[in-house]
Amino acid sequence: MSIITKGRRNSDDDTELNMIPIMNIFLVIIPFLLTSVSFFHIKVISTSVPVMADSMHESLKPKKMKLTVIVEMRQADMRLSTTAENLDPQELEQFEQLFKLQAAGMYPLMELNEYLQSIKSTYPESDTLILIPDETVIYESIIQAMDAARNFNDSPLFPNVVLSGSLG
Amino acid sequence: MALGHMRPRAKKFVPPKLMITSMMDMFTIILIFLLFQFSEKPETIHMMEEIELPTSSAKMDHTETIQLVLTQNSLQINDDLVAQVKKGNVVGLDPQNPKASVLYQRLQEQFAQTVKNSDEKQPKEHILLLCDKRHSFKTINKIVKIAALAGYPNFQFAVLKE
């Protein structure tokens, strides 16, 4: 065996990666990440309750064809109606819809979402939905209804959801 | 050979070698997991065991606001107990006389303080409501109405990301 070959084999055997500095870096990064980790991600849904508004400011704005959708979450069904300043009551009546509860007592939110999409495509400027749940409706169902009303996939439908109690 | 002539053979000391490779593997897995869970803004909300938040597709982060927590047993503002909740009813909260409730008084104090500090007639602060998903709208509505009466008509409903 030549001397050159022997020398090359020795250098191959000695090549070993020094892991200690990498380990040191890991030991620094891991505690840092542990302090910044969050195991549950809290997000929020913005909403408001009806309040007395200053009508002077509203009248100065240019009028756009907007519908305000009203969704009543009742014990047996969901009733959808609309209101608008520039439309006749007869025109608004055509949007009225009743969604029966599903067999498992769940609200038909997919149907609601599809119907809201059709309203949005007709009146794209519309952005407000008033949600009126019955007193017995649980918070989880309200949040689900808000989700169905706010967006379809990633496109917004009615992002301004106003939560209101029923009158009477 | 006689046994007495045998010299005890001294064992050659072999320095223990740490198995760095397996440790590296372990640390790499931990590092990747933590990187996925990393949040620029770690949650500072004190979550209690008795609260179950609903899940939602919402993507908005909460802002620094007044925190109202409604669990199955209590109502709290910024970690201070305001009222007990029994069978879905907030104790000491009369819908006929909402201004007499502790909740209204506390929110009113907060509102006055904010107005004093910001010189705004209507502060644009939200109330961050952490509410148990099993509560009925009857309970929530009372609290929401009182908050609106105290000057906070805008809310952020806390939900868990889907």
CSV table of C-alpha atoms in Angstrom, one decimal:
chain,number,residue,atom,x,y,z
A,1,MET,CA,0.0,0.0,0.0
A,2,SER,CA,1.4,3.4,-0.9
A,3,ILE,CA,1.9,6.0,1.7
A,4,ILE,CA,-0.5,8.4,-0.1
A,5,THR,CA,-3.4,5.9,0.2
A,6,LYS,CA,-2.7,5.2,3.8
A,7,GLY,CA,-2.7,8.9,4.7
A,8,ARG,CA,-6.0,9.5,2.9
A,9,ARG,CA,-7.7,6.7,4.9
A,10,ASN,CA,-6.5,8.2,8.2
A,11,SER,CA,-7.9,11.6,7.4
A,12,ASP,CA,-11.3,10.1,6.5
A,13,ASP,CA,-11.4,8.3,9.9
A,14,ASP,CA,-10.7,11.5,11.7
A,15,THR,CA,-13.5,13.6,10.1
A,16,GLU,CA,-16.1,13.8,12.8
A,17,LEU,CA,-18.5,16.7,13.1
A,18,ASN,CA,-18.2,18.7,16.3
A,19,MET,CA,-21.8,18.7,17.6
A,20,ILE,CA,-21.1,20.5,20.9
A,21,PRO,CA,-21.5,24.1,19.6
A,22,ILE,CA,-24.7,23.0,17.8
A,23,MET,CA,-26.0,21.5,21.0
A,24,ASN,CA,-25.2,24.7,22.8
A,25,ILE,CA,-27.2,26.8,20.3
A,26,PHE,CA,-30.1,24.4,20.7
A,27,LEU,CA,-30.0,24.7,24.4
A,28,VAL,CA,-30.3,28.5,24.1
A,29,ILE,CA,-33.0,28.5,21.5
A,30,ILE,CA,-35.3,26.0,23.2
A,31,PRO,CA,-35.8,27.9,26.5
A,32,PHE,CA,-36.5,31.1,24.4
A,33,LEU,CA,-39.1,29.3,22.3
A,34,LEU,CA,-40.6,27.8,25.4
A,35,THR,CA,-41.3,31.2,26.7
A,36,SER,CA,-42.9,32.3,23.5
A,37,VAL,CA,-45.0,29.2,22.8
A,38,SER,CA,-48.7,29.3,22.9
A,39,PHE,CA,-50.6,26.1,23.1
A,40,PHE,CA,-54.0,27.6,22.4
A,41,HIS,CA,-54.7,30.3,19.9
A,42,ILE,CA,-57.3,32.8,21.0
A,43,LYS,CA,-58.9,34.9,18.2
A,44,VAL,CA,-61.8,37.3,18.4
A,45,ILE,CA,-65.0,38.2,16.6
A,46,SER,CA,-65.8,41.9,16.7
A,47,THR,CA,-69.4,42.7,17.3
A,48,SER,CA,-71.5,45.5,18.7
A,49,VAL,CA,-74.9,46.1,20.2
A,50,PRO,CA,-77.4,48.6,18.8
A,51,VAL,CA,-77.0,52.1,20.2
A,52,MET,CA,-78.5,55.5,19.5
A,53,ALA,CA,-76.8,56.9,16.4
A,54,ASP,CA,-76.3,60.5,15.3
A,55,SER,CA,-78.5,60.7,12.2
A,56,MET,CA,-76.8,63.9,10.9
A,57,HIS,CA,-73.6,62.1,10.0
A,58,GLU,CA,-75.5,59.4,8.2
A,59,SER,CA,-77.4,61.8,6.0
A,60,LEU,CA,-74.2,63.4,4.8
A,61,LYS,CA,-72.8,60.2,3.4
A,62,PRO,CA,-73.6,59.3,-0.2
A,63,LYS,CA,-76.4,56.7,-0.4
A,64,LYS,CA,-75.4,53.3,-1.7
A,65,MET,CA,-77.8,50.4,-2.3
A,66,LYS,CA,-77.3,48.5,0.8
A,67,LEU,CA,-79.3,45.8,2.5
A,68,THR,CA,-79.2,45.1,6.1
A,69,VAL,CA,-80.0,41.5,6.8
A,70,ILE,CA,-81.9,40.5,9.9
A,71,VAL,CA,-81.5,36.9,11.2
A,72,GLU,CA,-83.7,35.7,14.0
A,73,MET,CA,-82.5,32.5,15.6
A,74,ARG,CA,-85.7,30.9,17.1
A,75,GLN,CA,-86.3,27.6,18.8
A,76,ALA,CA,-87.7,25.9,15.8
A,77,ASP,CA,-86.2,27.8,12.9
A,78,MET,CA,-84.2,30.7,11.6
A,79,ARG,CA,-86.1,33.6,10.0
A,80,LEU,CA,-84.3,35.9,7.6
A,81,SER,CA,-85.6,39.2,6.5
A,82,THR,CA,-84.0,42.4,5.1
A,83,THR,CA,-84.3,46.1,5.5
A,84,ALA,CA,-83.0,49.0,3.3
A,85,GLU,CA,-83.6,52.7,3.1
A,86,ASN,CA,-83.8,52.8,-0.7
A,87,LEU,CA,-86.0,49.8,-1.4
A,88,ASP,CA,-89.7,49.2,-1.2
A,89,PRO,CA,-91.1,46.8,1.3
A,90,GLN,CA,-92.5,44.7,-1.6
A,91,GLU,CA,-89.0,44.3,-3.0
A,92,LEU,CA,-87.6,43.5,0.4
A,93,GLU,CA,-90.2,40.8,0.9
A,94,GLN,CA,-88.7,38.6,-1.8
A,95,PHE,CA,-85.7,38.1,0.4
A,96,GLU,CA,-87.6,36.7,3.3
A,97,GLN,CA,-86.7,33.2,4.1
A,98,LEU,CA,-87.4,30.6,6.7
A,99,PHE,CA,-84.8,27.9,7.5
A,100,LYS,CA,-86.1,24.9,9.5
A,101,LEU,CA,-83.9,23.3,12.1
A,102,GLN,CA,-82.0,20.2,11.0
A,103,ALA,CA,-82.9,16.8,12.4
A,104,ALA,CA,-80.3,16.9,15.1
A,105,GLY,CA,-81.6,20.3,16.3
A,106,MET,CA,-78.8,22.1,14.6
A,107,TYR,CA,-79.3,25.4,12.8
A,108,PRO,CA,-78.9,25.1,9.0
A,109,LEU,CA,-75.9,27.3,8.8
A,110,MET,CA,-74.7,26.1,5.4
A,111,GLU,CA,-78.1,27.0,3.9
A,112,LEU,CA,-77.9,30.4,5.6
A,113,ASN,CA,-74.4,30.9,4.2
A,114,GLU,CA,-75.5,30.1,0.7
A,115,TYR,CA,-78.5,32.4,0.9
A,116,LEU,CA,-76.3,35.2,2.2
A,117,GLN,CA,-73.9,34.7,-0.7
A,118,SER,CA,-76.8,35.2,-3.1
A,119,ILE,CA,-77.9,38.4,-1.3
A,120,LYS,CA,-74.3,39.6,-1.3
A,121,SER,CA,-73.9,39.0,-5.0
A,122,THR,CA,-77.1,41.1,-5.7
A,123,TYR,CA,-76.1,43.9,-3.3
A,124,PRO,CA,-72.4,43.8,-2.9
A,125,GLU,CA,-72.3,46.9,-0.8
A,126,SER,CA,-74.2,45.2,2.0
A,127,ASP,CA,-72.1,44.5,5.0
A,128,THR,CA,-74.3,44.5,8.1
A,129,LEU,CA,-76.3,41.7,9.6
A,130,ILE,CA,-78.4,41.9,12.7
A,131,LEU,CA,-78.5,38.7,14.7
A,132,ILE,CA,-81.4,38.3,17.0
A,133,PRO,CA,-81.1,35.0,19.0
A,134,ASP,CA,-83.8,33.6,21.1
A,135,GLU,CA,-83.1,33.7,24.9
A,136,THR,CA,-82.6,29.9,24.9
A,137,VAL,CA,-80.0,29.9,22.1
A,138,ILE,CA,-76.6,28.9,23.5
A,139,TYR,CA,-73.5,31.0,22.9
A,140,GLU,CA,-71.8,28.4,20.8
A,141,SER,CA,-74.7,28.4,18.3
A,142,ILE,CA,-74.5,32.2,18.1
A,143,ILE,CA,-70.8,32.1,17.3
A,144,GLN,CA,-71.4,29.5,14.6
A,145,ALA,CA,-74.1,31.7,13.1
A,146,MET,CA,-71.8,34.7,13.2
A,147,ASP,CA,-69.1,32.6,11.4
A,148,ALA,CA,-71.6,31.7,8.7
A,149,ALA,CA,-72.7,35.3,8.3
A,150,ARG,CA,-69.2,36.9,8.3
A,151,ASN,CA,-67.5,35.1,5.5
A,152,PHE,CA,-67.6,32.4,2.8
A,153,ASN,CA,-64.2,30.8,2.6
A,154,ASP,CA,-62.0,33.9,2.7
A,155,SER,CA,-64.3,36.4,1.1
A,156,PRO,CA,-66.3,38.6,3.4
A,157,LEU,CA,-70.1,38.4,3.3
A,158,PHE,CA,-71.5,40.5,6.2
A,159,PRO,CA,-68.5,41.3,8.4
A,160,ASN,CA,-70.5,43.7,10.6
A,161,VAL,CA,-72.6,41.5,12.8
A,162,VAL,CA,-74.7,43.3,15.4
A,163,LEU,CA,-76.0,41.3,18.2
A,164,SER,CA,-79.5,42.3,19.5
A,165,GLY,CA,-82.1,40.9,21.8
A,166,SER,CA,-85.6,40.4,20.6
A,167,LEU,CA,-88.2,42.9,21.4
A,168,GLY,CA,-91.1,41.8,23.5
B,1,MET,CA,1.3,-21.5,36.4
B,2,ALA,CA,0.5,-21.1,40.0
B,3,LEU,CA,-2.4,-18.8,40.9
B,4,GLY,CA,-0.2,-16.8,43.3
B,5,HIS,CA,2.0,-15.7,40.5
B,6,MET,CA,-0.8,-14.2,38.4
B,7,ARG,CA,-0.8,-10.4,38.4
B,8,PRO,CA,-4.2,-8.8,38.5
B,9,ARG,CA,-4.8,-7.3,35.1
B,10,ALA,CA,-5.6,-3.7,35.3
B,11,LYS,CA,-8.6,-2.8,33.2
B,12,LYS,CA,-7.9,-0.2,30.6
B,13,PHE,CA,-9.9,3.0,31.3
B,14,VAL,CA,-12.2,3.8,28.4
B,15,PRO,CA,-13.6,7.4,28.7
B,16,PRO,CA,-17.4,7.3,28.3
B,17,LYS,CA,-18.6,8.7,25.0
B,18,LEU,CA,-21.8,10.6,25.0
B,19,MET,CA,-24.2,9.7,22.2
B,20,ILE,CA,-24.6,13.1,20.7
B,21,THR,CA,-26.4,12.0,17.6
B,22,SER,CA,-29.5,10.7,19.4
B,23,MET,CA,-29.6,13.8,21.6
B,24,MET,CA,-29.4,15.9,18.4
B,25,ASP,CA,-32.3,14.1,17.0
B,26,MET,CA,-34.4,14.7,20.1
B,27,PHE,CA,-33.5,18.4,20.2
B,28,THR,CA,-34.3,18.8,16.6
B,29,ILE,CA,-37.7,17.3,17.0
B,30,ILE,CA,-38.4,19.6,20.0
B,31,LEU,CA,-37.1,22.6,18.2
B,32,ILE,CA,-39.4,22.0,15.2
B,33,PHE,CA,-42.4,21.5,17.4
B,34,LEU,CA,-41.7,24.7,19.3
B,35,LEU,CA,-41.2,26.6,16.1
B,36,PHE,CA,-44.6,25.6,14.9
B,37,GLN,CA,-46.2,26.6,18.2
B,38,PHE,CA,-44.3,29.9,18.3
B,39,SER,CA,-46.4,33.0,18.7
B,40,GLU,CA,-45.1,36.5,18.5
B,41,LYS,CA,-47.7,37.5,21.0
B,42,PRO,CA,-48.1,34.8,23.6
B,43,GLU,CA,-51.5,34.7,25.2
B,44,THR,CA,-51.6,36.6,28.4
B,45,ILE,CA,-55.2,35.7,29.1
B,46,HIS,CA,-55.7,33.8,32.3
B,47,MET,CA,-57.8,30.8,31.3
B,48,MET,CA,-59.7,29.1,33.9
B,49,GLU,CA,-60.6,25.4,34.0
B,50,GLU,CA,-64.3,26.1,34.2
B,51,ILE,CA,-64.5,28.0,31.0
B,52,GLU,CA,-64.9,26.4,27.5
B,53,LEU,CA,-64.6,28.8,24.7
B,54,PRO,CA,-66.4,28.1,21.4
B,55,THR,CA,-64.3,27.5,18.3
B,56,SER,CA,-64.4,29.7,15.3
B,57,SER,CA,-62.8,30.5,11.9
B,58,ALA,CA,-62.0,34.0,13.1
B,59,LYS,CA,-58.5,35.2,12.4
B,60,MET,CA,-58.5,38.5,14.3
B,61,ASP,CA,-56.2,39.1,17.3
B,62,HIS,CA,-57.5,40.7,20.4
B,63,THR,CA,-56.4,44.1,21.5
B,64,GLU,CA,-55.6,45.4,24.9
B,65,THR,CA,-59.0,46.0,26.4
B,66,ILE,CA,-61.2,45.5,29.3
B,67,GLN,CA,-61.5,41.8,29.9
B,68,LEU,CA,-64.8,40.3,31.0
B,69,VAL,CA,-64.9,36.7,31.9
B,70,LEU,CA,-68.2,34.8,32.2
B,71,THR,CA,-67.7,31.2,33.5
B,72,GLN,CA,-70.3,28.8,34.6
B,73,ASN,CA,-69.9,30.1,38.2
B,74,SER,CA,-68.6,33.6,38.1
B,75,LEU,CA,-68.4,36.9,36.3
B,76,GLN,CA,-65.1,38.7,36.4
B,77,ILE,CA,-63.6,42.0,35.2
B,78,ASN,CA,-59.9,41.9,34.7
B,79,ASP,CA,-59.6,38.9,37.1
B,80,ASP,CA,-61.7,40.6,39.8
B,81,LEU,CA,-64.8,38.8,40.8
B,82,VAL,CA,-67.9,41.0,40.2
B,83,ALA,CA,-70.7,38.5,40.6
B,84,GLN,CA,-71.6,34.9,41.1
B,85,VAL,CA,-73.4,33.0,38.4
B,86,LYS,CA,-76.0,30.4,39.5
B,87,LYS,CA,-77.9,28.3,37.0
B,88,GLY,CA,-77.3,30.8,34.3
B,89,ASN,CA,-78.4,33.8,36.3
B,90,VAL,CA,-75.9,36.5,37.3
B,91,VAL,CA,-76.5,37.1,41.0
B,92,GLY,CA,-77.2,40.8,41.9
B,93,LEU,CA,-78.0,41.8,38.3
B,94,ASP,CA,-81.5,43.1,38.0
B,95,PRO,CA,-82.6,43.9,34.4
B,96,GLN,CA,-85.1,46.4,35.8
B,97,ASN,CA,-82.4,48.3,37.6
B,98,PRO,CA,-79.1,47.7,35.8
B,99,LYS,CA,-77.4,50.7,37.2
B,100,ALA,CA,-77.4,49.3,40.7
B,101,SER,CA,-75.3,46.3,39.6
B,102,VAL,CA,-71.6,46.0,40.5
B,103,LEU,CA,-70.8,45.3,36.9
B,104,TYR,CA,-72.3,48.6,35.7
B,105,GLN,CA,-70.5,50.5,38.5
B,106,ARG,CA,-67.2,49.0,37.7
B,107,LEU,CA,-67.5,49.6,34.0
B,108,GLN,CA,-68.7,53.1,34.6
B,109,GLU,CA,-65.6,53.8,36.8
B,110,GLN,CA,-63.4,52.4,34.0
B,111,PHE,CA,-65.2,54.5,31.4
B,112,ALA,CA,-64.8,57.7,33.5
B,113,GLN,CA,-61.1,56.9,33.9
B,114,THR,CA,-60.6,56.4,30.2
B,115,VAL,CA,-62.4,59.6,29.3
B,116,LYS,CA,-60.3,61.5,31.8
B,117,ASN,CA,-57.1,60.1,30.4
B,118,SER,CA,-57.8,60.2,26.7
B,119,ASP,CA,-59.9,63.4,26.4
B,120,GLU,CA,-62.4,61.7,24.2
B,121,LYS,CA,-66.1,61.8,24.7
B,122,GLN,CA,-66.6,58.2,23.4
B,123,PRO,CA,-63.5,56.0,23.9
B,124,LYS,CA,-63.2,53.4,21.2
B,125,GLU,CA,-62.3,50.7,23.7
B,126,HIS,CA,-63.7,47.2,23.2
B,127,ILE,CA,-64.7,44.7,25.8
B,128,LEU,CA,-63.1,41.4,25.4
B,129,LEU,CA,-65.7,38.9,26.4
B,130,LEU,CA,-64.5,35.4,27.3
B,131,CYS,CA,-67.7,33.5,27.7
B,132,ASP,CA,-68.4,29.8,28.3
B,133,LYS,CA,-69.9,28.2,25.2
B,134,ARG,CA,-72.8,26.6,27.2
B,135,HIS,CA,-74.3,29.9,28.4
B,136,SER,CA,-77.6,30.9,26.9
B,137,PHE,CA,-78.2,34.2,25.2
B,138,LYS,CA,-80.4,35.3,28.0
B,139,THR,CA,-77.4,35.5,30.4
B,140,ILE,CA,-75.1,37.1,27.8
B,141,ASN,CA,-77.7,39.6,26.7
B,142,LYS,CA,-78.0,41.0,30.2
B,143,ILE,CA,-74.3,41.6,30.5
B,144,VAL,CA,-73.9,43.0,27.0
B,145,LYS,CA,-76.8,45.5,27.6
B,146,ILE,CA,-75.2,46.7,30.9
B,147,ALA,CA,-71.9,47.1,29.2
B,148,ALA,CA,-73.4,49.1,26.4
B,149,LEU,CA,-75.3,51.2,29.0
B,150,ALA,CA,-72.0,51.9,30.7
B,151,GLY,CA,-70.5,53.2,27.4
B,152,TYR,CA,-69.0,50.1,25.9
B,153,PRO,CA,-71.2,49.0,22.9
B,154,ASN,CA,-68.4,47.3,21.1
B,155,PHE,CA,-67.2,43.8,21.9
B,156,GLN,CA,-64.7,41.2,21.0
B,157,PHE,CA,-65.9,37.7,21.5
B,158,ALA,CA,-63.0,35.5,22.4
B,159,VAL,CA,-63.0,32.2,20.5
B,160,LEU,CA,-60.5,29.4,20.0
B,161,LYS,CA,-59.0,29.0,16.6
B,162,GLU,CA,-60.3,26.1,14.6
